[in-house]
């Protein structure tokens, strides 16, 4: 049991260090050597914890979503606030992270990897899609709830509204990184608040 705990802790540490590199340099720009160097472990030990760089990336995606979606998920699920306001709080929270901590440079790690790897690696593409679908389902159900209580007057299917908002959000993150400016994210939030919901 102790070996499993130690094994998991070391794998988690490698993921933590590697995510930072994967996020900033992308999949092809990140080597196993970069990851072990950042974690200060011998290169050979990497393969004790991960089958391959691809396996590492899939596990990094899982860890990324678990860590970064946890707080914003609470915003969507909190029943003490009306559903439309929960959606606004959710998107404003995500925007504040992009503009604040990430200084309009990082974007979403999953979006970055999807842009880079969707055509080249099925396991990575699928890992991202599965997680994104879970996020989309929660957004969709919150939109439906808001429509049912009359908070959102837009009568389009909740699934279509949610998908469009998420797709537009991805596009605004790309523009934000290109421009190194919060303007695309600010425009996105304005559209979400004033037109879509």
Coordinates of C-alpha atoms in Angstrom, one line a residue:
X1 CA 0.0 0.0 0.0
X2 CA 2.8 2.4 0.9
X3 CA 4.5 1.8 -2.4
X4 CA 1.2 2.7 -4.2
X5 CA 0.9 5.9 -2.2
X6 CA 4.5 6.8 -2.9
X7 CA 4.1 5.9 -6.6
X8 CA 1.0 8.0 -6.9
X9 CA 2.6 11.0 -5.1
X10 CA 5.6 10.9 -7.4
X11 CA 3.5 10.5 -10.6
X12 CA 1.4 13.4 -9.4
X13 CA 4.5 15.5 -8.8
X14 CA 5.7 14.8 -12.3
X15 CA 2.3 15.7 -13.7
X16 CA 2.3 19.0 -11.7
X17 CA 5.7 20.0 -13.1
X18 CA 5.0 18.7 -16.6
X19 CA 1.7 20.5 -16.9
X20 CA 3.4 23.8 -16.6
X21 CA 5.7 23.0 -19.5
X22 CA 3.0 21.3 -21.6
X23 CA 0.7 24.3 -21.1
X24 CA 3.3 26.8 -22.2
X25 CA 5.3 24.8 -24.9
X26 CA 2.6 22.4 -26.2
X27 CA 2.9 18.7 -26.8
X28 CA 5.5 18.7 -29.5
X29 CA 7.5 21.4 -27.8
X30 CA 7.7 19.4 -24.6
X31 CA 10.1 16.6 -24.2
X32 CA 10.3 13.9 -21.5
X33 CA 13.7 15.4 -20.7
X34 CA 12.0 18.8 -20.0
X35 CA 9.5 17.1 -17.6
X36 CA 12.1 15.1 -15.6
X37 CA 14.5 18.1 -15.5
X38 CA 11.7 20.3 -14.1
X39 CA 10.8 17.6 -11.5
X40 CA 14.5 16.9 -10.8
X41 CA 14.2 13.1 -11.3
X42 CA 16.3 10.8 -13.5
X43 CA 14.9 10.3 -17.1
X44 CA 14.6 6.6 -16.7
X45 CA 12.2 6.9 -13.8
X46 CA 9.7 8.7 -15.9
X47 CA 8.8 5.4 -17.6
X48 CA 8.2 3.8 -14.2
X49 CA 5.2 6.2 -13.8
X50 CA 4.0 6.7 -17.4
X51 CA 4.0 4.4 -20.4
X52 CA 4.9 7.1 -22.8
X53 CA 4.8 10.9 -23.3
X54 CA 1.3 10.3 -24.8
X55 CA 0.2 8.5 -21.6
X56 CA 1.6 11.4 -19.6
X57 CA -0.4 13.9 -21.7
X58 CA -3.6 12.0 -21.3
X59 CA -3.1 11.9 -17.5
X60 CA -2.1 15.6 -17.5
X61 CA -5.4 16.5 -19.2
X62 CA -7.3 14.6 -16.5
X63 CA -5.4 16.4 -13.8
X64 CA -5.8 19.7 -15.5
X65 CA -9.6 19.4 -15.8
X66 CA -10.0 18.1 -12.2
X67 CA -8.0 21.0 -10.8
X68 CA -9.2 23.9 -13.0
X69 CA -12.9 23.0 -13.4
X70 CA -13.5 22.2 -9.7
X71 CA -13.9 25.8 -8.5
X72 CA -15.9 26.9 -11.6
X73 CA -18.2 23.8 -11.3
X74 CA -19.2 25.0 -7.8
X75 CA -20.4 28.3 -9.4
X76 CA -22.7 26.4 -11.8
X77 CA -24.1 24.1 -9.2
X78 CA -24.8 26.5 -6.4
X79 CA -28.6 26.5 -6.1
X80 CA -28.7 29.6 -3.8
X81 CA -28.3 31.8 -6.9
X82 CA -30.6 32.0 -9.9
X83 CA -29.3 29.9 -12.9
X84 CA -28.7 32.9 -15.2
X85 CA -26.5 34.6 -12.6
X86 CA -24.6 31.3 -12.0
X87 CA -23.8 31.2 -15.7
X88 CA -22.6 34.8 -15.7
X89 CA -20.5 34.1 -12.5
X90 CA -19.0 31.0 -14.2
X91 CA -17.9 32.8 -17.3
X92 CA -16.7 35.9 -15.4
X93 CA -14.6 33.7 -13.1
X94 CA -13.0 31.9 -16.1
X95 CA -12.3 35.3 -17.7
X96 CA -10.7 36.7 -14.6
X97 CA -8.3 33.7 -14.4
X98 CA -7.3 34.2 -18.1
X99 CA -6.8 37.9 -17.6
X100 CA -5.3 37.8 -14.2
X101 CA -3.2 34.8 -13.3
X102 CA -2.4 33.9 -16.9
X103 CA -1.9 37.5 -18.1
X104 CA -3.7 36.8 -21.4
X105 CA -0.8 34.6 -22.5
X106 CA -1.7 31.0 -21.5
X107 CA -5.2 30.4 -22.6
X108 CA -6.7 27.0 -21.8
X109 CA -4.3 24.1 -21.8
X110 CA -6.9 21.7 -23.2
X111 CA -7.8 24.1 -26.0
X112 CA -4.1 24.6 -26.8
X113 CA -3.5 20.8 -27.0
X114 CA -6.7 20.2 -29.0
X115 CA -5.6 22.8 -31.6
X116 CA -2.2 21.2 -31.8
X117 CA -3.0 17.5 -31.6
X118 CA -6.6 16.7 -32.6
X119 CA -5.5 15.7 -36.1
X120 CA -2.5 13.7 -34.9
X121 CA -3.3 11.8 -31.8
X122 CA -6.6 10.1 -31.1
X123 CA -6.0 9.4 -27.4
X124 CA -5.2 13.0 -26.6
X125 CA -8.2 14.3 -28.8
X126 CA -10.6 11.8 -27.1
X127 CA -9.3 12.6 -23.5
X128 CA -10.0 16.3 -24.1
X129 CA -13.3 15.7 -25.8
X130 CA -14.6 13.5 -22.9
X131 CA -13.8 16.2 -20.3
X132 CA -15.1 19.0 -22.5
X133 CA -18.4 17.1 -22.9
X134 CA -18.8 16.9 -19.1
X135 CA -18.3 20.7 -18.8
X136 CA -20.7 21.3 -21.7
X137 CA -23.4 19.0 -20.1
X138 CA -23.3 21.1 -16.9
X139 CA -23.5 24.4 -18.8
X140 CA -26.4 23.0 -20.9
X141 CA -28.3 21.9 -17.8
X142 CA -27.9 25.3 -16.2
X143 CA -29.1 27.0 -19.4
X144 CA -32.1 24.7 -19.5
X145 CA -32.9 25.5 -15.8
X146 CA -32.6 29.2 -16.6
X147 CA -35.0 28.9 -19.6
X148 CA -37.5 26.9 -17.5
X149 CA -37.7 29.6 -14.8
X150 CA -37.8 32.4 -17.4
X151 CA -34.3 33.9 -16.6
X152 CA -33.2 33.2 -20.2
X153 CA -35.7 34.3 -22.9
X154 CA -33.7 32.8 -25.8
X155 CA -35.8 29.9 -27.0
X156 CA -33.1 28.1 -28.9
X157 CA -32.2 24.6 -27.7
X158 CA -30.0 24.9 -24.6
X159 CA -27.5 22.5 -26.2
X160 CA -27.0 24.8 -29.2
X161 CA -26.6 27.9 -27.0
X162 CA -24.1 26.1 -24.7
X163 CA -22.1 24.7 -27.7
X164 CA -21.9 28.1 -29.4
X165 CA -20.9 29.9 -26.2
X166 CA -18.1 27.4 -25.5
X167 CA -16.9 27.5 -29.2
X168 CA -16.9 31.3 -29.1
X169 CA -15.0 31.2 -25.8
X170 CA -12.3 29.0 -27.4
X171 CA -12.0 31.5 -30.3
X172 CA -11.7 34.5 -28.0
X173 CA -8.9 32.7 -26.1
X174 CA -6.9 32.3 -29.4
X175 CA -7.4 36.0 -30.2
X176 CA -6.5 37.0 -26.7
X177 CA -3.2 35.1 -27.0
X178 CA -2.5 36.6 -30.4
X179 CA -3.2 40.1 -29.3
X180 CA -1.8 39.7 -25.8
X181 CA -4.9 41.7 -24.7
X182 CA -8.0 41.0 -22.6
X183 CA -10.2 42.7 -25.3
X184 CA -11.4 39.5 -27.0
X185 CA -12.4 37.9 -23.6
X186 CA -14.2 41.1 -22.6
X187 CA -16.1 41.1 -25.9
X188 CA -17.0 37.4 -25.4
X189 CA -18.3 38.1 -21.9
X190 CA -20.3 41.0 -23.2
X191 CA -21.9 38.9 -25.9
X192 CA -22.7 36.1 -23.4
X193 CA -24.4 38.5 -21.0
X194 CA -26.2 40.8 -23.4
X195 CA -27.1 38.6 -26.4
X196 CA -26.8 34.9 -25.8
X197 CA -28.3 34.6 -22.4

